[in-house]
PDB file of C-alpha atoms in Angstrom:
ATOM      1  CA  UNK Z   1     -65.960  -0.057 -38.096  1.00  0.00           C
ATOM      2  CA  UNK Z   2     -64.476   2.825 -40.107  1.00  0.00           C
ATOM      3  CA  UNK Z   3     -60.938   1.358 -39.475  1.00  0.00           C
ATOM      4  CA  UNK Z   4     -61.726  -2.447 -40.775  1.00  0.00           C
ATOM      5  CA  UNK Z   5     -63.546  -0.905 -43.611  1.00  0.00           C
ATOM      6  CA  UNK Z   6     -60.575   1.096 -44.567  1.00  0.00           C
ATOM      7  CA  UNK Z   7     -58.456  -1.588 -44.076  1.00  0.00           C
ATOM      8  CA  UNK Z   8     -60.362  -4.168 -46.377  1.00  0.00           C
ATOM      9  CA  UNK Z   9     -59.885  -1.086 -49.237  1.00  0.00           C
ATOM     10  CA  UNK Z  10     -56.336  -0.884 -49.012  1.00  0.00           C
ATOM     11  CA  UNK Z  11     -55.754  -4.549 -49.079  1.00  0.00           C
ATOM     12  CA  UNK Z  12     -58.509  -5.401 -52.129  1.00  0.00           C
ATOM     13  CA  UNK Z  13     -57.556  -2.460 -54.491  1.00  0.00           C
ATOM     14  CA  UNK Z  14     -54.482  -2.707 -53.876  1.00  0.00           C
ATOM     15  CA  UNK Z  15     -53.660  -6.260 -54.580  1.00  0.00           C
ATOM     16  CA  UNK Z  16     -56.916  -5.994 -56.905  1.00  0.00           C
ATOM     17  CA  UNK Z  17     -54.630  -3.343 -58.853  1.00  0.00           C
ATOM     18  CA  UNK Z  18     -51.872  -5.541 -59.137  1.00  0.00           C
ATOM     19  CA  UNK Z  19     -53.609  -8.597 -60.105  1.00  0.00           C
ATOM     20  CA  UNK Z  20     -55.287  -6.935 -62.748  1.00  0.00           C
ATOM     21  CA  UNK Z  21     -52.494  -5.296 -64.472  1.00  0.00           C
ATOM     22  CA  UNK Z  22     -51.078  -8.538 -64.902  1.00  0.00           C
ATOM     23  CA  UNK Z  23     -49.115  -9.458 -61.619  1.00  0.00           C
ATOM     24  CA  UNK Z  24     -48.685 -13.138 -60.428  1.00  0.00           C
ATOM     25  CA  UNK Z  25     -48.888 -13.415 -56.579  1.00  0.00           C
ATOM     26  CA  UNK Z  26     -46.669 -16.546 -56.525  1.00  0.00           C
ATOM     27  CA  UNK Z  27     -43.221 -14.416 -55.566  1.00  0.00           C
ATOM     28  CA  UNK Z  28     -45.330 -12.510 -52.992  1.00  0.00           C
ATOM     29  CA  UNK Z  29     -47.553 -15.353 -51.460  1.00  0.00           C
ATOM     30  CA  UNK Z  30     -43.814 -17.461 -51.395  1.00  0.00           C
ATOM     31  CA  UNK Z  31     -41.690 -14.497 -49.830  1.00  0.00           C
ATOM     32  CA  UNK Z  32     -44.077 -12.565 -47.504  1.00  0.00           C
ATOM     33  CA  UNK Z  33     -43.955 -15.267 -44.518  1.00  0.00           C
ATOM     34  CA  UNK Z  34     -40.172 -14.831 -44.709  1.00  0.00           C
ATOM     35  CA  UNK Z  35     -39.768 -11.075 -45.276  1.00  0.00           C
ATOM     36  CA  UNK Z  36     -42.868 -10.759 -42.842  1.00  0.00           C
ATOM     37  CA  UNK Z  37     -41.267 -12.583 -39.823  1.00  0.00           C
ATOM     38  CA  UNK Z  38     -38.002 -10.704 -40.320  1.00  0.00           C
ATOM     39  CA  UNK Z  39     -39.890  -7.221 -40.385  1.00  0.00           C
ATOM     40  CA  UNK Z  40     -42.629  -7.953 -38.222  1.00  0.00           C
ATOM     41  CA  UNK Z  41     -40.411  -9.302 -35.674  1.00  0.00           C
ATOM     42  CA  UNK Z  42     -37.413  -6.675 -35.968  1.00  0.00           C
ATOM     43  CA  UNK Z  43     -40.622  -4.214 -35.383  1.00  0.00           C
ATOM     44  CA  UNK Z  44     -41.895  -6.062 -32.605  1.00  0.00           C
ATOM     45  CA  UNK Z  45     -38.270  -6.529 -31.001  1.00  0.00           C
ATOM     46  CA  UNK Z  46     -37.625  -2.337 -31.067  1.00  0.00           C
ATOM     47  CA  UNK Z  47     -40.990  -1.207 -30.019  1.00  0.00           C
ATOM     48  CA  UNK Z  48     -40.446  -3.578 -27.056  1.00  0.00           C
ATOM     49  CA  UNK Z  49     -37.013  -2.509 -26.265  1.00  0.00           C
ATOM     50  CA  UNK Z  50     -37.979   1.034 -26.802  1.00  0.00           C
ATOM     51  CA  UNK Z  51     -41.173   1.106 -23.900  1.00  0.00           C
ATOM     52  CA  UNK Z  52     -41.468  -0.070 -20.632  1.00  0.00           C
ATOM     53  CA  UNK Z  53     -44.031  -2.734 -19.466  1.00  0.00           C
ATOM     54  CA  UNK Z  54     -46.700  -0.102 -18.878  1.00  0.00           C
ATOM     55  CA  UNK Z  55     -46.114   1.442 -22.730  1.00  0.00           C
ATOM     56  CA  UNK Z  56     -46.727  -2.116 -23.810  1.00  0.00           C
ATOM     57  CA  UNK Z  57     -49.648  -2.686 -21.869  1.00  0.00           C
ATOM     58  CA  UNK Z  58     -51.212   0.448 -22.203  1.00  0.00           C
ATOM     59  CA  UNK Z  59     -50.512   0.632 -26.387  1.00  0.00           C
ATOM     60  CA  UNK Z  60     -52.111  -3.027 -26.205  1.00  0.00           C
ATOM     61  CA  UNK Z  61     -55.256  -1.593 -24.511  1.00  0.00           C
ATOM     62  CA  UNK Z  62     -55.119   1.307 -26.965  1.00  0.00           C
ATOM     63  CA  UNK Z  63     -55.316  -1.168 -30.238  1.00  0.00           C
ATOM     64  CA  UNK Z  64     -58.654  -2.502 -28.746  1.00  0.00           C
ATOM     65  CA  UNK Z  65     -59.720   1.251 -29.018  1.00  0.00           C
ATOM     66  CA  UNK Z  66     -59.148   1.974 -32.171  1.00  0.00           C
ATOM     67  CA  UNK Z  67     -61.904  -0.625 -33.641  1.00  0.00           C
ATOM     68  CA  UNK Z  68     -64.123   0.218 -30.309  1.00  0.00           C
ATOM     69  CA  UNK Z  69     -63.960   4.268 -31.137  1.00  0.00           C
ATOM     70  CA  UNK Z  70     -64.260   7.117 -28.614  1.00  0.00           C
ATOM     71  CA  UNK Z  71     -65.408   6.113 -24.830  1.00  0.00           C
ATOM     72  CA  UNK Z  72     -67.954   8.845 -24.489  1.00  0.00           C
ATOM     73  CA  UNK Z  73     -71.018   9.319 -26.373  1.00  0.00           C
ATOM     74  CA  UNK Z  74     -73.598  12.152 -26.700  1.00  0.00           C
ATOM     75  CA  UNK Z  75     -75.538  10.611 -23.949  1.00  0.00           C
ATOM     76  CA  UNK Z  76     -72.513  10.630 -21.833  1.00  0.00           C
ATOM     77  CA  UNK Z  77     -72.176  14.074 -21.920  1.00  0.00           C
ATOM     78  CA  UNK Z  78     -75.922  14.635 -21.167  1.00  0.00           C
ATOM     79  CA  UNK Z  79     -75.018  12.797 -18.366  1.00  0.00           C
ATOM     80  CA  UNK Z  80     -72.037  14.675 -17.024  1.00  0.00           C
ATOM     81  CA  UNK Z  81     -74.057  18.083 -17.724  1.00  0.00           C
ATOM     82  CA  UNK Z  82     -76.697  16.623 -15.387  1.00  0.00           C
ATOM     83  CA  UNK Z  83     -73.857  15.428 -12.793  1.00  0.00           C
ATOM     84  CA  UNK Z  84     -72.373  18.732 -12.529  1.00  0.00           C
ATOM     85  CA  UNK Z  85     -75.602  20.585 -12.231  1.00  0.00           C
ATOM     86  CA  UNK Z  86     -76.495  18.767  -9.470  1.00  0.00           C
ATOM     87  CA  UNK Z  87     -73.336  19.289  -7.718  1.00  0.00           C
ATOM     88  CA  UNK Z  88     -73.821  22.703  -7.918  1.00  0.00           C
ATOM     89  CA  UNK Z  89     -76.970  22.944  -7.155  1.00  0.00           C
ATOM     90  CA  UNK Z  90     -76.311  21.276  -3.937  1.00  0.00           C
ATOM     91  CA  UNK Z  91     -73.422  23.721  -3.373  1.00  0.00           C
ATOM     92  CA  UNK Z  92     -74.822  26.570  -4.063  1.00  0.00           C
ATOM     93  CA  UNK Z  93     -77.714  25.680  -2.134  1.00  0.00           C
ATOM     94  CA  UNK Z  94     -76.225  24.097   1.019  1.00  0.00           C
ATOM     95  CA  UNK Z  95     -72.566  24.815   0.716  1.00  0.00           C
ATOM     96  CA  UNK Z  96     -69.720  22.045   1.069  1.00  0.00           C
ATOM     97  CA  UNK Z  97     -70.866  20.649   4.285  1.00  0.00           C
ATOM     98  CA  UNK Z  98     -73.721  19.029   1.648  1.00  0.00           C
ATOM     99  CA  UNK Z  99     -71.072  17.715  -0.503  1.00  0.00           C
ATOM    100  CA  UNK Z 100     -68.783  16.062   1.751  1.00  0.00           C
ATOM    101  CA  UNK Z 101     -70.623  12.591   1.864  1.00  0.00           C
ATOM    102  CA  UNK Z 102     -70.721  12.980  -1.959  1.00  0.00           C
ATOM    103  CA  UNK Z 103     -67.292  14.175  -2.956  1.00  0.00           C
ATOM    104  CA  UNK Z 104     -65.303  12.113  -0.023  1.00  0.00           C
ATOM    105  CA  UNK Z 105     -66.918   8.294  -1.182  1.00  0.00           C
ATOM    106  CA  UNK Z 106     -68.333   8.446  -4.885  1.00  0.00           C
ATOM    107  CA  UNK Z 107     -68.745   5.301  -5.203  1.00  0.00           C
ATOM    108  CA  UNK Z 108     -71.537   4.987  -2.672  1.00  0.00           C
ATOM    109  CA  UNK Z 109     -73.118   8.748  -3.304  1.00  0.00           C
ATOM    110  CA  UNK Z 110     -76.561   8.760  -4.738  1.00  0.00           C
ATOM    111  CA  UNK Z 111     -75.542  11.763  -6.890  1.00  0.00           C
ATOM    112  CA  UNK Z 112     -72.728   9.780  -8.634  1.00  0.00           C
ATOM    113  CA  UNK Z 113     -75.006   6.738  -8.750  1.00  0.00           C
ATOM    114  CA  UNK Z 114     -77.325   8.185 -11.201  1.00  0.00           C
ATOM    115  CA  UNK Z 115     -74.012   7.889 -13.872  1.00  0.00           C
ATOM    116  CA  UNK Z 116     -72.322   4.222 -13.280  1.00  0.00           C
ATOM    117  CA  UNK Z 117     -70.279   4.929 -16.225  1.00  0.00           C
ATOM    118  CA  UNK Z 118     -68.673   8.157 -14.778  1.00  0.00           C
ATOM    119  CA  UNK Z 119     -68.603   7.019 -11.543  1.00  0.00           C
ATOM    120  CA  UNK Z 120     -66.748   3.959 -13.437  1.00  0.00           C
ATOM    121  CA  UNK Z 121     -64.615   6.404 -14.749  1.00  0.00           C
ATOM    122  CA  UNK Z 122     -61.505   6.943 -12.125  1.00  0.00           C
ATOM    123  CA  UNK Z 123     -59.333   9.993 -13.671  1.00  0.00           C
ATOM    124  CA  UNK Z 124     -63.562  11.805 -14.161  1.00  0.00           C
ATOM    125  CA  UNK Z 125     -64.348  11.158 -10.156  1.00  0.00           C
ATOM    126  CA  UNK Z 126     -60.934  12.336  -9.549  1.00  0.00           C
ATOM    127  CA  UNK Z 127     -60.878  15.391 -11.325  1.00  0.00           C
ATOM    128  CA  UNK Z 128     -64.344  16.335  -9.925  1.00  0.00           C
ATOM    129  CA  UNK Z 129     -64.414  15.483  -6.280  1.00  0.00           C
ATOM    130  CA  UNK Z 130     -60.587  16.761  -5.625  1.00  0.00           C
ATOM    131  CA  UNK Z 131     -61.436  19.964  -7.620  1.00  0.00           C
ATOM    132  CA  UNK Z 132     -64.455  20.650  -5.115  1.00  0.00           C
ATOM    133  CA  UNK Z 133     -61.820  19.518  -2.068  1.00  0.00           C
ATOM    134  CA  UNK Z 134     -60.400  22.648  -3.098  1.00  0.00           C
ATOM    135  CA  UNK Z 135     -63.522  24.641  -2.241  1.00  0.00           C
ATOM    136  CA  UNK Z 136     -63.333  23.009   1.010  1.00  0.00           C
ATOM    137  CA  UNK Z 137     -60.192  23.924   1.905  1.00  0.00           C
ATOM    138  CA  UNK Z 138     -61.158  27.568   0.720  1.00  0.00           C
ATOM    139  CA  UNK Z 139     -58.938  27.276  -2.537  1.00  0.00           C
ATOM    140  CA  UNK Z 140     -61.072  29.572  -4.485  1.00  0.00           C
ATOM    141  CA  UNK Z 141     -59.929  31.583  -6.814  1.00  0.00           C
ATOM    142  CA  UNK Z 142     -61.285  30.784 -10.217  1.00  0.00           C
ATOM    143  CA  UNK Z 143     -58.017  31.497 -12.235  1.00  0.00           C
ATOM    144  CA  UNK Z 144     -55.517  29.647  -9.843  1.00  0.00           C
ATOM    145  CA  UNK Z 145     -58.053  26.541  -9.751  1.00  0.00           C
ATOM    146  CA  UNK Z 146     -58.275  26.537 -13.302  1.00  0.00           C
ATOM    147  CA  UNK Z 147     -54.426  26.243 -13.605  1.00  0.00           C
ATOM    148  CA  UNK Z 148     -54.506  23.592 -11.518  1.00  0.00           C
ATOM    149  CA  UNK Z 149     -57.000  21.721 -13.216  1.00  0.00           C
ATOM    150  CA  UNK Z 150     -54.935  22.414 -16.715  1.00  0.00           C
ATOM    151  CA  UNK Z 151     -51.785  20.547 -15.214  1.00  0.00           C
ATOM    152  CA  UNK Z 152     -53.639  17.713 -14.229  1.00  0.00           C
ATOM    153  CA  UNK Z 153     -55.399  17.508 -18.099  1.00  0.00           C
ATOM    154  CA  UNK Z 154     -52.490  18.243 -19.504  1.00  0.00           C
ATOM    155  CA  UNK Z 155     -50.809  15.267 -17.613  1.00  0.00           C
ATOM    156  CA  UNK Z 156     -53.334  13.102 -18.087  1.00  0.00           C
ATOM    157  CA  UNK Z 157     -53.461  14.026 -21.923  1.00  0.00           C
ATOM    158  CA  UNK Z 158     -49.496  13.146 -22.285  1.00  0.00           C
ATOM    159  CA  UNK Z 159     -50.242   9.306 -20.858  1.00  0.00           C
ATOM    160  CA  UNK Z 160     -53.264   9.113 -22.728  1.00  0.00           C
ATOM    161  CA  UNK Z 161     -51.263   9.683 -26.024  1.00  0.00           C
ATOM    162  CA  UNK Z 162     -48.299   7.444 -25.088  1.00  0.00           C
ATOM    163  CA  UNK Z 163     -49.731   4.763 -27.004  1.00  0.00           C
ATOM    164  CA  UNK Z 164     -50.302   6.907 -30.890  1.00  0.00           C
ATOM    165  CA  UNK Z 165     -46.952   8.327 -30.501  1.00  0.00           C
ATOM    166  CA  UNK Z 166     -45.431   4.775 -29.941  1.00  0.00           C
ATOM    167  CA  UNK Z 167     -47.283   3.368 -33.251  1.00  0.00           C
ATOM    168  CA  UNK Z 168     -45.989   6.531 -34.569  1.00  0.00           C
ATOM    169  CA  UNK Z 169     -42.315   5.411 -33.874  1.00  0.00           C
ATOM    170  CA  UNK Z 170     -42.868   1.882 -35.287  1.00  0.00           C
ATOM    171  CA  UNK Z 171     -44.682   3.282 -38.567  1.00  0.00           C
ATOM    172  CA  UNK Z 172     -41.708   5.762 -39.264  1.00  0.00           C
ATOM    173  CA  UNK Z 173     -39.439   2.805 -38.787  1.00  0.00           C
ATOM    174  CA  UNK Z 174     -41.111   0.081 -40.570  1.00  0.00           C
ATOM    175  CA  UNK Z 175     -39.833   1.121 -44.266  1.00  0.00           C
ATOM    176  CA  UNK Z 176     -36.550   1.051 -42.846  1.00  0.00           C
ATOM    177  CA  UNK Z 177     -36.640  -2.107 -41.446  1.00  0.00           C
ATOM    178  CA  UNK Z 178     -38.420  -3.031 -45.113  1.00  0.00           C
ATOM    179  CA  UNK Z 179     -34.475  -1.949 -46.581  1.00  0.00           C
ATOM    180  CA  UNK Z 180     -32.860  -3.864 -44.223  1.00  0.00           C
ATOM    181  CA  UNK Z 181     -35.238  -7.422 -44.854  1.00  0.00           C
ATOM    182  CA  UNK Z 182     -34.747  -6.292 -48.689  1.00  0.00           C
ATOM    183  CA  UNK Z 183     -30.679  -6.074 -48.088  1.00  0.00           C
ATOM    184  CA  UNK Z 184     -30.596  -9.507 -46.811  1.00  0.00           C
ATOM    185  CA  UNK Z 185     -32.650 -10.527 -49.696  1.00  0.00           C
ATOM    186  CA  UNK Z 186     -30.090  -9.273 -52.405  1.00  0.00           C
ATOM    187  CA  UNK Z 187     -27.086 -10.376 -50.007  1.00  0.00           C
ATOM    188  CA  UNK Z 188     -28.806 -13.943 -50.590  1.00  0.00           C
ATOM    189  CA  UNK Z 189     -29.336 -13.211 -54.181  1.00  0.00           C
ATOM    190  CA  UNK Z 190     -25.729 -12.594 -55.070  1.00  0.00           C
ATOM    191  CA  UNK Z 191     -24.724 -15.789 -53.265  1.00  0.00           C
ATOM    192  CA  UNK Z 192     -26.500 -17.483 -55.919  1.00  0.00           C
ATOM    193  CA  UNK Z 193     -24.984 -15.469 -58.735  1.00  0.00           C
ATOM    194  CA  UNK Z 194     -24.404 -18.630 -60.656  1.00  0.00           C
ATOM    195  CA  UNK Z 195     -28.368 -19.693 -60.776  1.00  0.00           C
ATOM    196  CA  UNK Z 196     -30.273 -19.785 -64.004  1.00  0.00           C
ATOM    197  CA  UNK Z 197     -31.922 -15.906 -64.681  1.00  0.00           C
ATOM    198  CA  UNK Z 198     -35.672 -17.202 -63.513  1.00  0.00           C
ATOM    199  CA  UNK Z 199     -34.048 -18.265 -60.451  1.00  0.00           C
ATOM    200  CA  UNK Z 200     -32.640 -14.956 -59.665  1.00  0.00           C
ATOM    201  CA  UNK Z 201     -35.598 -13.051 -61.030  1.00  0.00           C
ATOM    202  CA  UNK Z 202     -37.884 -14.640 -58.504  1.00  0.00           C
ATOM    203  CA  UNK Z 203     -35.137 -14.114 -55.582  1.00  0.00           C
ATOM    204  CA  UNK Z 204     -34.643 -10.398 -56.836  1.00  0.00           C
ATOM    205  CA  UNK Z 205     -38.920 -10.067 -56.385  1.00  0.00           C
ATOM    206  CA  UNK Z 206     -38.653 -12.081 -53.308  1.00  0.00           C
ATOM    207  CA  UNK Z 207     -36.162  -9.388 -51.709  1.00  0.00           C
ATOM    208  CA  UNK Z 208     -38.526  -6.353 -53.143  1.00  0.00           C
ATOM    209  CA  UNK Z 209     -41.319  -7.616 -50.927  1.00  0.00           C
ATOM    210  CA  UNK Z 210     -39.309  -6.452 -48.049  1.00  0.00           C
ATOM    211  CA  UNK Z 211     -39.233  -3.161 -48.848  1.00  0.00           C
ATOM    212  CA  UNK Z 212     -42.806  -3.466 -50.358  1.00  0.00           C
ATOM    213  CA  UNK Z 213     -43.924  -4.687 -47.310  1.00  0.00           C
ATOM    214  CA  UNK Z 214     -42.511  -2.313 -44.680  1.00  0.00           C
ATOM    215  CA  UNK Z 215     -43.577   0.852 -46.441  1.00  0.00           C
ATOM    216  CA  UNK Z 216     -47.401  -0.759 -46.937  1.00  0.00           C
ATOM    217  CA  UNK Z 217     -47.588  -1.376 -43.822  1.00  0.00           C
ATOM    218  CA  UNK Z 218     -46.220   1.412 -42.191  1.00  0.00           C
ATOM    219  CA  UNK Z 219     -48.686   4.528 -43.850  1.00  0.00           C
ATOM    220  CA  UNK Z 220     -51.098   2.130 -44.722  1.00  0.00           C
ATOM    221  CA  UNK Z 221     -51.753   0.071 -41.329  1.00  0.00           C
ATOM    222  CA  UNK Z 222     -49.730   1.379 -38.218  1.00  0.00           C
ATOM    223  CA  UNK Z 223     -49.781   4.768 -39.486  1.00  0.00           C
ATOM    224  CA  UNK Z 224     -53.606   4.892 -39.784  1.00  0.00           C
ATOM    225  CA  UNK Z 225     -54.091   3.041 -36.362  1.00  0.00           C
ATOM    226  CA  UNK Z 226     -51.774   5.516 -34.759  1.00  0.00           C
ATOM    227  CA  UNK Z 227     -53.571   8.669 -36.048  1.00  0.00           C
ATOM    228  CA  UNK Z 228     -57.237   6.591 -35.344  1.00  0.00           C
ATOM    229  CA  UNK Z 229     -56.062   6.345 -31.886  1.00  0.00           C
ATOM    230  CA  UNK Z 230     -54.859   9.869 -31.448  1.00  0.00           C
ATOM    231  CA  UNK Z 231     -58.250  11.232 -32.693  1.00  0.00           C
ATOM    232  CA  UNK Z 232     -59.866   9.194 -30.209  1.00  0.00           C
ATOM    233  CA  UNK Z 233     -58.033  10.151 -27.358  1.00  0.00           C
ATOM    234  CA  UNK Z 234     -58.171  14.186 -28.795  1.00  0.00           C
ATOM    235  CA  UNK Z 235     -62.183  13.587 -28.547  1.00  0.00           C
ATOM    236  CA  UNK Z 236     -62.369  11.813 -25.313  1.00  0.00           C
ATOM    237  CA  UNK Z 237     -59.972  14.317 -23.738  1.00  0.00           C
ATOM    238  CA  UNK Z 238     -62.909  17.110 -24.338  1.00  0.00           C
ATOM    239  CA  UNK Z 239     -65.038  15.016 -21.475  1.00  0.00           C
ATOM    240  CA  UNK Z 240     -62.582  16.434 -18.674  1.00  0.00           C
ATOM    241  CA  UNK Z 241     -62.205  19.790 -20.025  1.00  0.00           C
ATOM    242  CA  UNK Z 242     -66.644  19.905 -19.768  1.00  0.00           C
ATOM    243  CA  UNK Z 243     -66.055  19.204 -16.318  1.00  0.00           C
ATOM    244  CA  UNK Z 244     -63.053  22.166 -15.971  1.00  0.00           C
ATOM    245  CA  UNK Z 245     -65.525  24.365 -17.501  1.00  0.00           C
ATOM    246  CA  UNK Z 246     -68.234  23.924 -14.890  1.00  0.00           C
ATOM    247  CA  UNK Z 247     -66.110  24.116 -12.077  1.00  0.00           C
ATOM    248  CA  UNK Z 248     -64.276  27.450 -12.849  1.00  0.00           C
ATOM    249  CA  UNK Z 249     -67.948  28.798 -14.161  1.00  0.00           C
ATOM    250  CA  UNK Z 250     -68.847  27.580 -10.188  1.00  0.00           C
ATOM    251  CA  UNK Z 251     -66.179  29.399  -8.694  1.00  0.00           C
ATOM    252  CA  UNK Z 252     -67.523  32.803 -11.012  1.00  0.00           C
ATOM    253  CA  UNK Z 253     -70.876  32.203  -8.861  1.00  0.00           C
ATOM    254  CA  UNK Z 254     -72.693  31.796 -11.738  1.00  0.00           C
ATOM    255  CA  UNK Z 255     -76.160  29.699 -11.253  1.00  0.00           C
ATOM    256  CA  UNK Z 256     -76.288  26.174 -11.781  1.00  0.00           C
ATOM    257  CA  UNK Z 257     -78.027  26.494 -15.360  1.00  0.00           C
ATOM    258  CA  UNK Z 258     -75.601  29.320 -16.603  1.00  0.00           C
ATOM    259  CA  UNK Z 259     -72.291  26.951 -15.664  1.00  0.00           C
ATOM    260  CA  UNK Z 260     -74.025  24.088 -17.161  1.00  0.00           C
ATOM    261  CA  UNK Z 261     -74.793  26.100 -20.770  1.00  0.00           C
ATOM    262  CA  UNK Z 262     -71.052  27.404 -20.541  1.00  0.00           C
ATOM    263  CA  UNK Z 263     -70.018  23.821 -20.315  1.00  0.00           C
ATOM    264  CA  UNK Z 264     -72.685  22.378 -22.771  1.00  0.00           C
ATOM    265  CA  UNK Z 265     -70.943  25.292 -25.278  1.00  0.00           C
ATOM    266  CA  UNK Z 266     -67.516  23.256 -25.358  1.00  0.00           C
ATOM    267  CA  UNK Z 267     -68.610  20.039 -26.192  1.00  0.00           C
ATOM    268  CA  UNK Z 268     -68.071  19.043 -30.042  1.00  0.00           C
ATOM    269  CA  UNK Z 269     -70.888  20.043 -32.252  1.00  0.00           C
ATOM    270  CA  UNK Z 270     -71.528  15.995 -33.218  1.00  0.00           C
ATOM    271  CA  UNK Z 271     -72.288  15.228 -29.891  1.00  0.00           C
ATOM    272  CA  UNK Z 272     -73.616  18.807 -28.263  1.00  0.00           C
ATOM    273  CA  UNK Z 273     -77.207  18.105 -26.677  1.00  0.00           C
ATOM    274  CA  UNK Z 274     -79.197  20.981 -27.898  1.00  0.00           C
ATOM    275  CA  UNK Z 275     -80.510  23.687 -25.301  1.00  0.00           C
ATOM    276  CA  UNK Z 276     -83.964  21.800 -25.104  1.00  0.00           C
ATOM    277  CA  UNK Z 277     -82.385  18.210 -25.126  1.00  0.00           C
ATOM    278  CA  UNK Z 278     -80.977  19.426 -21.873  1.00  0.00           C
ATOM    279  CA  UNK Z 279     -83.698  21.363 -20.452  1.00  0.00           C
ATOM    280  CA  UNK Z 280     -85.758  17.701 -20.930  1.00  0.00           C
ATOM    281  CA  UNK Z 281     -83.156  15.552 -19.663  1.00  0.00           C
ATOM    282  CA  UNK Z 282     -82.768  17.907 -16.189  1.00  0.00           C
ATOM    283  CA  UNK Z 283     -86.658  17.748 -15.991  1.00  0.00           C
ATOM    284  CA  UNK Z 284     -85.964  13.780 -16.139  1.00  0.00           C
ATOM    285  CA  UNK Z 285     -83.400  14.268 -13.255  1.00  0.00           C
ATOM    286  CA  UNK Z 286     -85.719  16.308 -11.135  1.00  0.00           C
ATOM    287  CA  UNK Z 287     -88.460  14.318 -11.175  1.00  0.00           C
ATOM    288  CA  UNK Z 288     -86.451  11.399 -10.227  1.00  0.00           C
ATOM    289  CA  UNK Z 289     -85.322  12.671  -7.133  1.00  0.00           C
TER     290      UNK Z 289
END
């Protein structure tokens, strides 16, 4: 809600601003469907030849974010604390053999069920279950595993931020593209040299609006949804690096509680459970198994 909020401030003050110190809209209202389909579209027409299909698709699904905010909450993470406790409980306890039903079909394990929307969650089941594959195929050494773990974060991190860095592209080109619509505008202005001087005035304002219009919207719209989106992916990104944390605290053979609290340590203050929260909440868990 932040983002429409901000939104419906920069478009009252500023017009507000303008209309009060004495500005008529009439040259705007009459020239921004024009200059708005030329930028808009020349916009539109790079970002599409600069991205493939995916980019497109994926910066479409990204837009939605941006007004929908970060994926996971603070109970989210109360529930992946939970989740990985139990799977190391159960390791610790049993070994791998324990696991296997678990980490080789998710989707049916009774451990996973407990958290539909990580077990929803493909690239979280994925980082979990073929991290503890690696136990079972003896890959255990906590420093080598962690590495691994990095690459696939820091892969997953570069797709996840395809989307900001393409608004980025299209907000550093937009006041550009504002020149060029503004070009065409004088270019049509001096073709009617020989018009009266109110005439040309209100074709010389029409042409402004192009450049008006690519700068306002570049660090005022697509640069704000860009960095929204980027902040949102930074904070989401911190779920998966909880769940790197656990592991490699696993693989130091610490207990179940102590990997959990070294986990718990890393999550963003805003949404950190607090010591007790989680103490309650594993209580919860026990009792329902």
């Amino acid at each position: 809600m932040n983002i429409i909020l901000g939104f419906i401030l920069v478009v009252g003050l500023v017009f507000g601003g303008y209309l009060l110190s004495g500005g008529e809209m009439g040259v705007i209202t009459h020239a921004l469907p024009f200059e708005g389909m030329m930028i808009g579209g020349a916009a539109l027409g790079a970002f599409v030849a600069a991205n493939s299909f995916g980019n497109i698709k994926a910066t479409g699904k990204a837009l939605v974010k941006t007004f929908k905010g970060p994926k996971w909450q603070a109970r989210d993470y109360i529930d992946l604390l939970n989740l990985m406790f139990s799977l190391a409980k159960m390791y610790q306890q049993k070994g791998m053999l324990a696991l296997d039903e678990h980490i080789e079909n998710p989707k049916e394990s009774a451990v996973f069920s407990q958290f539909p929307k990580i077990q929803n969650d493909h690239f979280a089941i994925d980082l979990i279950t073929d991290s503890f594959r690696m136990l079972a195929l003896q890959f255990d050494d906590p420093f080598q595993a962690e590495d691994v773990i990095n690459k696939k974060l820091k892969k997953h991190h570069h797709e996840a931020l395809v989307a900001p860095h393409s608004l980025t592209k299209v907000a550093d080109a937009l006041p550009a593209i504002g020149i060029v619509a503004a070009v065409l505008g004088v270019i049509k202005t001096m073709g009617s040299i020989d018009k009266p001087p109110a005439v040309l005035g209100g074709m010389i304002g029409g042409a402004l609006v192009g450049t008006f219009l690519g700068v306002f919207l570049a660090y005022l719209f697509v640069a704000p949804l860009s960095d929204r989106l980027t902040a949102i992916e930074e904070q989401d990104g911190i779920f998966y690096t909880v769940i790197r944390d656990i592991f490699v605290a696993i693989l130091h053979d610490h207990s179940p509680t102590i990997c959990v609290e070294i986990g718990r340590g890393n999550i963003p203050t805003v949404l950190q459970p607090s010591f007790y929260e989680m103490e309650e909440a594993r209580q919860d868990l026990t009792e329902a198994a």
